Amino acid sequence: MKRGAFITFEGCEGSGKSTQIRLLSERLKREGISHIVTREPGGSDIAEQIRAIILSGKNTAMCDECEALLYAAARAQHLRERVQPELERGTLVLCDRFVDSSLAYQGYARGLGMKFIEEINAFALRDFRPDLTLFLNISPKSAFERKHGADENDRMEQLGLNFHSRVYEGYLKLAESYPERIVKVDCSGTKWDTAGNIYDILKNRKIIN
Ligand code: TMP
């Protein structure tokens, strides 16, 4: 049986990833295309427990190294427990965030360095990479305006516009470095326009027929 495709969605807070994944999933269901939707950090019971520790607003003392390793640990578990078994069954897997989030947030915006984040994730993932990454290209300023500010219970969202602007810059650099794998999605129209753009990309890449 042919292995399923692994598609990841990336972008800044409020970029509309979750909405777009939901719209795509609804369309794929209507068309009878078998797929699952999952997310990071999380996507399996153990990884969701790690997510709660990482994002808890109480954990302000967490150092950057601990944060980067916890994201990688959650990813290792999620990949083996959930993603790989589905791909082996031939299922299309749609994942809200993956390793590029660690590169943009911890590597670039936190300043830990892309190389260090590549290394810990190479260990966690044994060099496994997405088949295609859709980067929802909207600046954090517009995204926060659209979602009416940051969530005060979320440690990452509370980091402010400067931090999130660096995340955005990190994503743009990644898209330049991996032009084949990372596609920038035009989000300047309505959510329906963006959904159409995403559907067309999947068709052009022959991920769906
Ligand atoms: P979410 O809000 O999209 O569910 O993501 C949770 C937060 O975790 C979001 O602020 C992005 C951040 N994050 C990282 O900093 N590094 C990572 O590797 C991942 C997966 C998420």
Tab-separated table of C-alpha atoms and ligand atoms in Angstrom:
chain	number	residue	atom	x	y	z
A	1	MET	CA	0.000	0.000	0.000
A	2	LYS	CA	1.192	3.524	-0.830
A	3	ARG	CA	2.277	5.575	2.198
A	4	GLY	CA	-0.017	8.523	2.986
A	5	ALA	CA	1.166	12.121	2.596
A	6	PHE	CA	2.143	14.196	5.607
A	7	ILE	CA	1.079	17.847	5.262
A	8	THR	CA	1.906	20.431	7.903
A	9	PHE	CA	0.376	23.875	8.435
A	10	GLU	CA	2.521	26.676	9.812
A	11	GLY	CA	2.059	30.330	10.648
A	12	CYS	CA	1.973	32.926	13.393
A	13	GLU	CA	-0.642	33.045	16.165
A	14	GLY	CA	-4.037	33.898	14.678
A	15	SER	CA	-2.939	33.188	11.114
A	16	GLY	CA	-6.043	31.018	10.659
A	17	LYS	CA	-4.364	27.596	10.575
A	18	SER	CA	-7.020	25.850	12.623
A	19	THR	CA	-9.858	27.349	10.554
A	20	GLN	CA	-8.143	26.381	7.309
A	21	ILE	CA	-7.459	22.834	8.471
A	22	ARG	CA	-11.127	22.516	9.470
A	23	LEU	CA	-12.353	23.845	6.105
A	24	LEU	CA	-10.008	21.517	4.223
A	25	SER	CA	-11.020	18.535	6.355
A	26	GLU	CA	-14.728	19.247	5.738
A	27	ARG	CA	-14.122	19.388	1.981
A	28	LEU	CA	-12.042	16.196	1.983
A	29	LYS	CA	-14.821	14.446	3.938
A	30	ARG	CA	-17.405	15.551	1.378
A	31	GLU	CA	-15.149	14.146	-1.341
A	32	GLY	CA	-14.621	10.860	0.531
A	33	ILE	CA	-10.851	11.350	0.933
A	34	SER	CA	-9.615	9.499	4.010
A	35	HIS	CA	-7.477	11.682	6.289
A	36	ILE	CA	-6.838	12.623	9.908
A	37	VAL	CA	-6.271	15.987	11.555
A	38	THR	CA	-3.750	16.318	14.340
A	39	ARG	CA	-1.681	19.020	16.020
A	40	GLU	CA	1.543	19.921	17.781
A	41	PRO	CA	2.449	20.198	20.504
A	42	GLY	CA	0.068	17.329	21.272
A	43	GLY	CA	-1.841	14.933	19.059
A	44	SER	CA	-1.439	11.942	21.389
A	45	ASP	CA	-2.196	11.487	25.075
A	46	ILE	CA	1.422	11.761	26.266
A	47	ALA	CA	2.224	14.641	23.900
A	48	GLU	CA	-0.913	16.517	25.059
A	49	GLN	CA	0.328	16.207	28.658
A	50	ILE	CA	3.654	17.735	27.576
A	51	ARG	CA	1.682	20.490	25.764
A	52	ALA	CA	-0.077	21.434	29.003
A	53	ILE	CA	3.305	21.863	30.755
A	54	ILE	CA	4.828	23.900	27.911
A	55	LEU	CA	1.912	26.297	27.482
A	56	SER	CA	0.807	26.721	31.094
A	57	GLY	CA	0.795	30.405	32.061
A	58	LYS	CA	2.178	29.280	35.473
A	59	ASN	CA	5.461	28.060	34.007
A	60	THR	CA	7.079	31.447	33.496
A	61	ALA	CA	10.380	30.105	34.941
A	62	MET	CA	10.818	27.631	32.064
A	63	CYS	CA	14.199	28.174	30.385
A	64	ASP	CA	14.471	28.286	26.581
A	65	GLU	CA	16.453	25.030	26.409
A	66	CYS	CA	13.801	23.161	28.417
A	67	GLU	CA	11.090	24.588	26.164
A	68	ALA	CA	12.898	23.481	22.967
A	69	LEU	CA	13.525	19.973	24.322
A	70	LEU	CA	9.908	19.565	25.479
A	71	TYR	CA	8.592	20.502	22.020
A	72	ALA	CA	10.993	17.964	20.481
A	73	ALA	CA	10.012	15.310	23.061
A	74	ALA	CA	6.299	15.809	22.373
A	75	ARG	CA	7.045	15.574	18.625
A	76	ALA	CA	8.984	12.305	18.975
A	77	GLN	CA	6.044	10.720	20.803
A	78	HIS	CA	3.367	12.122	18.467
A	79	LEU	CA	5.263	11.018	15.359
A	80	ARG	CA	5.689	7.417	16.484
A	81	GLU	CA	2.390	6.928	18.265
A	82	ARG	CA	0.043	8.697	15.855
A	83	VAL	CA	1.525	10.044	12.615
A	84	GLN	CA	3.655	7.172	11.335
A	85	PRO	CA	1.051	4.415	11.898
A	86	GLU	CA	-1.511	6.473	9.945
A	87	LEU	CA	0.925	7.190	7.090
A	88	GLU	CA	1.730	3.472	6.885
A	89	ARG	CA	-2.001	2.733	6.557
A	90	GLY	CA	-2.041	5.113	3.566
A	91	THR	CA	-3.912	7.914	5.362
A	92	LEU	CA	-3.397	11.568	4.479
A	93	VAL	CA	-2.270	13.337	7.678
A	94	LEU	CA	-2.935	17.079	8.202
A	95	CYS	CA	-0.917	18.464	11.087
A	96	ASP	CA	-1.333	21.870	12.746
A	97	ARG	CA	2.354	22.854	13.298
A	98	PHE	CA	5.462	20.653	13.216
A	99	VAL	CA	9.255	21.038	13.223
A	100	ASP	CA	9.215	24.406	11.400
A	101	SER	CA	7.448	25.899	14.441
A	102	SER	CA	10.444	24.894	16.577
A	103	LEU	CA	12.841	26.367	14.008
A	104	ALA	CA	10.916	29.670	13.779
A	105	TYR	CA	9.995	30.062	17.487
A	106	GLN	CA	12.855	28.438	19.418
A	107	GLY	CA	15.615	28.551	16.806
A	108	TYR	CA	15.041	31.992	15.344
A	109	ALA	CA	12.818	34.076	17.654
A	110	ARG	CA	14.223	32.740	20.969
A	111	GLY	CA	17.700	32.906	19.466
A	112	LEU	CA	18.732	29.317	20.288
A	113	GLY	CA	19.945	28.932	16.697
A	114	MET	CA	18.508	26.967	13.789
A	115	LYS	CA	21.420	24.485	13.916
A	116	PHE	CA	20.772	23.473	17.523
A	117	ILE	CA	17.055	23.025	16.865
A	118	GLU	CA	17.816	21.015	13.694
A	119	GLU	CA	20.064	18.757	15.759
A	120	ILE	CA	17.656	17.985	18.593
A	121	ASN	CA	14.841	17.429	16.118
A	122	ALA	CA	17.022	15.234	13.889
A	123	PHE	CA	17.398	13.025	16.961
A	124	ALA	CA	13.684	13.170	17.853
A	125	LEU	CA	12.491	12.539	14.281
A	126	ARG	CA	15.359	10.487	12.795
A	127	ASP	CA	15.361	12.950	9.888
A	128	PHE	CA	11.660	12.444	9.113
A	129	ARG	CA	10.275	15.552	7.339
A	130	PRO	CA	6.822	16.627	6.041
A	131	ASP	CA	6.038	16.011	2.369
A	132	LEU	CA	4.608	19.510	2.098
A	133	THR	CA	4.349	22.493	4.442
A	134	LEU	CA	1.751	25.226	3.942
A	135	PHE	CA	2.865	28.498	5.495
A	136	LEU	CA	-0.097	30.829	6.061
A	137	ASN	CA	1.568	34.055	5.106
A	138	ILE	CA	0.061	36.752	7.301
A	139	SER	CA	2.058	39.128	9.517
A	140	PRO	CA	1.557	38.850	13.304
A	141	LYS	CA	0.339	42.436	13.436
A	142	SER	CA	-2.581	41.733	11.088
A	143	ALA	CA	-3.148	38.340	12.710
A	144	PHE	CA	-3.432	39.742	16.256
A	145	GLU	CA	-5.732	42.500	15.012
A	146	ARG	CA	-7.927	39.863	13.434
A	147	LYS	CA	-8.092	37.757	16.601
A	148	HIS	CA	-8.472	40.843	18.892
A	149	GLY	CA	-5.255	40.389	20.913
A	150	ALA	CA	-3.360	37.594	22.628
A	151	ASP	CA	-4.743	34.874	24.952
A	152	GLU	CA	-3.674	35.804	28.511
A	153	ASN	CA	-3.588	32.136	29.649
A	154	ASP	CA	-1.155	31.129	26.893
A	155	ARG	CA	2.539	31.623	27.798
A	156	MET	CA	3.635	31.797	24.140
A	157	GLU	CA	0.949	34.236	22.968
A	158	GLN	CA	1.911	36.579	25.818
A	159	LEU	CA	5.398	37.160	24.376
A	160	GLY	CA	4.416	40.327	22.506
A	161	LEU	CA	4.507	41.646	18.970
A	162	ASN	CA	8.328	41.957	18.741
A	163	PHE	CA	8.788	38.277	19.496
A	164	HIS	CA	6.061	37.244	17.068
A	165	SER	CA	7.504	39.487	14.354
A	166	ARG	CA	10.783	37.570	14.730
A	167	VAL	CA	8.825	34.300	14.427
A	168	TYR	CA	7.364	35.587	11.161
A	169	GLU	CA	10.833	36.549	9.908
A	170	GLY	CA	12.059	33.061	10.849
A	171	TYR	CA	9.289	31.478	8.788
A	172	LEU	CA	10.143	33.639	5.766
A	173	LYS	CA	13.773	32.520	6.023
A	174	LEU	CA	12.703	28.872	6.236
A	175	ALA	CA	10.489	29.294	3.164
A	176	GLU	CA	13.526	30.684	1.312
A	177	SER	CA	15.730	27.791	2.460
A	178	TYR	CA	13.232	25.043	1.536
A	179	PRO	CA	11.337	26.431	-1.482
A	180	GLU	CA	10.266	22.956	-2.680
A	181	ARG	CA	8.784	21.812	0.625
A	182	ILE	CA	7.425	25.069	2.092
A	183	VAL	CA	4.738	26.877	0.099
A	184	LYS	CA	3.655	30.384	1.114
A	185	VAL	CA	-0.132	30.580	1.069
A	186	ASP	CA	-1.689	33.900	0.076
A	187	CYS	CA	-4.056	34.861	2.935
A	188	SER	CA	-4.961	38.353	1.721
A	189	GLY	CA	-8.538	37.437	0.746
A	190	THR	CA	-11.418	35.943	2.727
A	191	LYS	CA	-11.058	32.633	4.574
A	192	TRP	CA	-12.862	31.007	1.628
A	193	ASP	CA	-10.305	32.423	-0.811
A	194	THR	CA	-7.483	31.050	1.342
A	195	ALA	CA	-9.232	27.656	1.535
A	196	GLY	CA	-9.430	27.653	-2.279
A	197	ASN	CA	-5.715	28.488	-2.533
A	198	ILE	CA	-4.833	25.584	-0.234
A	199	TYR	CA	-7.038	23.146	-2.128
A	200	ASP	CA	-5.424	24.180	-5.435
A	201	ILE	CA	-1.910	23.665	-4.022
A	202	LEU	CA	-2.803	20.121	-2.915
A	203	LYS	CA	-4.253	19.394	-6.370
A	204	ASN	CA	-1.213	20.806	-8.186
A	205	ARG	CA	1.103	18.722	-6.003
A	206	LYS	CA	-1.075	15.668	-6.780
A	207	ILE	CA	-1.682	15.050	-3.072
A	208	ILE	CA	-5.374	14.869	-3.930
A	209	ASN	CA	-6.860	13.973	-7.334
B	1	TMP	P1	-1.005	26.591	18.811
B	1	TMP	O1	-1.447	27.813	19.525
B	1	TMP	O2	-0.904	26.760	17.332
B	1	TMP	O3	-1.728	25.372	19.232
B	1	TMP	O4	0.532	26.346	19.245
B	1	TMP	C1	0.930	26.398	20.537
B	1	TMP	C2	2.048	27.380	20.753
B	1	TMP	O5	3.296	26.689	20.758
B	1	TMP	C3	2.175	28.494	19.722
B	1	TMP	O6	2.483	29.684	20.440
B	1	TMP	C4	3.386	28.084	18.911
B	1	TMP	C5	4.221	27.357	19.914
B	1	TMP	N1	5.137	26.340	19.351
B	1	TMP	C6	6.514	26.528	19.470
B	1	TMP	O7	6.971	27.540	19.987
B	1	TMP	N2	7.336	25.546	19.015
B	1	TMP	C7	6.878	24.383	18.465
B	1	TMP	O8	7.664	23.517	18.058
B	1	TMP	C8	5.437	24.213	18.341
B	1	TMP	C9	4.887	22.959	17.734
B	1	TMP	C10	4.616	25.207	18.800
